[in-house]
Amino acid sequence: GFSKKGKTLLRTIKKSSSTSLISKLSNYLRQITSEKNNHVRNRLVRMLDYDILATDIYVLGNRKAEDRVARLDFTHKIEMKED
């Protein structure tokens, strides 16, 4: 998860960056499906597929079976930790 400092940093990046900051994957996927350029859309989806797969592999290392859940990118919000 993110601390308050991390949250502040993300907010600053979001305001000053020309690149989108993805905070909710399902919303972003909806947004890119309207992308007119098929080549760009296909590359974005492919990169996201790798990211989702990486998350799925990462959670396999959790000790508790109930924490080994696939597709966390879609089912869980970003955690914000208290400092």
CSV table of C-alpha atoms in Angstrom, one decimal:
chain,number,residue,atom,x,y,z
A,1,GLY,CA,0.0,0.0,0.0
A,2,PHE,CA,0.9,3.7,-0.1
A,3,SER,CA,1.6,6.0,2.8
A,4,LYS,CA,0.3,9.6,3.0
A,5,LYS,CA,3.6,10.7,1.5
A,6,GLY,CA,3.2,8.3,-1.3
A,7,LYS,CA,-0.3,9.5,-2.0
A,8,THR,CA,0.9,13.1,-2.1
A,9,LEU,CA,3.6,12.1,-4.5
A,10,LEU,CA,1.1,10.3,-6.8
A,11,ARG,CA,-1.1,13.4,-6.7
A,12,THR,CA,1.9,15.6,-7.7
A,13,ILE,CA,2.9,13.3,-10.5
A,14,LYS,CA,-0.7,13.2,-11.8
A,15,LYS,CA,-0.9,17.0,-12.0
A,16,SER,CA,2.5,17.5,-13.7
A,17,SER,CA,2.8,14.5,-16.0
A,18,SER,CA,1.7,14.3,-19.6
A,19,THR,CA,1.3,10.5,-19.1
A,20,SER,CA,-1.9,9.1,-17.5
A,21,LEU,CA,-1.6,7.7,-14.0
A,22,ILE,CA,-3.6,4.5,-13.7
A,23,SER,CA,-5.3,4.3,-10.3
A,24,LYS,CA,-8.3,2.1,-11.2
A,25,LEU,CA,-7.5,-0.5,-13.9
A,26,SER,CA,-11.1,-1.3,-14.9
A,27,ASN,CA,-11.7,2.4,-15.7
A,28,TYR,CA,-8.5,2.6,-17.7
A,29,LEU,CA,-9.4,-0.4,-19.8
A,30,ARG,CA,-12.8,1.1,-20.6
A,31,GLN,CA,-11.0,4.3,-21.6
A,32,ILE,CA,-8.5,2.6,-24.0
A,33,THR,CA,-11.1,0.5,-25.7
A,34,SER,CA,-12.3,3.8,-27.3
A,35,GLU,CA,-8.8,4.4,-28.6
A,36,LYS,CA,-9.0,5.0,-32.4
A,37,ASN,CA,-5.6,3.7,-33.2
A,38,ASN,CA,-5.7,-0.1,-33.1
A,39,HIS,CA,-1.9,-0.4,-33.0
A,40,VAL,CA,-1.7,1.8,-29.9
A,41,ARG,CA,-4.7,0.1,-28.2
A,42,ASN,CA,-3.3,-3.4,-28.9
A,43,ARG,CA,0.1,-2.5,-27.4
A,44,LEU,CA,-1.5,-0.9,-24.3
A,45,VAL,CA,-3.7,-4.0,-23.7
A,46,ARG,CA,-0.7,-6.3,-24.2
A,47,MET,CA,1.4,-4.3,-21.6
A,48,LEU,CA,-1.5,-4.5,-19.2
A,49,ASP,CA,-1.9,-8.2,-19.7
A,50,TYR,CA,1.7,-8.6,-18.6
A,51,ASP,CA,1.2,-6.4,-15.6
A,52,ILE,CA,-1.9,-8.4,-14.6
A,53,LEU,CA,-0.1,-11.7,-15.0
A,54,ALA,CA,2.8,-10.4,-12.9
A,55,THR,CA,0.3,-9.5,-10.1
A,56,ASP,CA,-1.3,-12.9,-10.4
A,57,ILE,CA,2.1,-14.6,-10.1
A,58,TYR,CA,3.1,-12.3,-7.2
A,59,VAL,CA,0.1,-13.2,-5.1
A,60,LEU,CA,0.9,-16.9,-5.4
A,61,GLY,CA,3.6,-16.3,-2.8
A,62,ASN,CA,1.1,-15.4,-0.1
A,63,ARG,CA,1.0,-17.8,2.8
A,64,LYS,CA,-2.7,-17.9,3.3
A,65,ALA,CA,-4.8,-19.5,0.6
A,66,GLU,CA,-7.4,-16.8,0.8
A,67,ASP,CA,-4.8,-14.2,0.0
A,68,ARG,CA,-3.8,-16.1,-3.2
A,69,VAL,CA,-6.5,-14.4,-5.3
A,70,ALA,CA,-6.1,-13.8,-9.1
A,71,ARG,CA,-7.1,-10.5,-10.7
A,72,LEU,CA,-6.4,-8.3,-7.7
A,73,ASP,CA,-5.9,-5.4,-10.1
A,74,PHE,CA,-9.7,-5.5,-10.8
A,75,THR,CA,-11.1,-6.4,-7.4
A,76,HIS,CA,-9.1,-4.4,-4.9
A,77,LYS,CA,-8.5,-0.7,-4.5
A,78,ILE,CA,-5.0,0.7,-4.0
A,79,GLU,CA,-4.2,0.5,-0.3
A,80,MET,CA,-3.3,3.7,1.6
A,81,LYS,CA,-1.2,3.1,4.7
A,82,GLU,CA,-1.1,5.5,7.6
A,83,ASP,CA,2.4,6.9,8.4
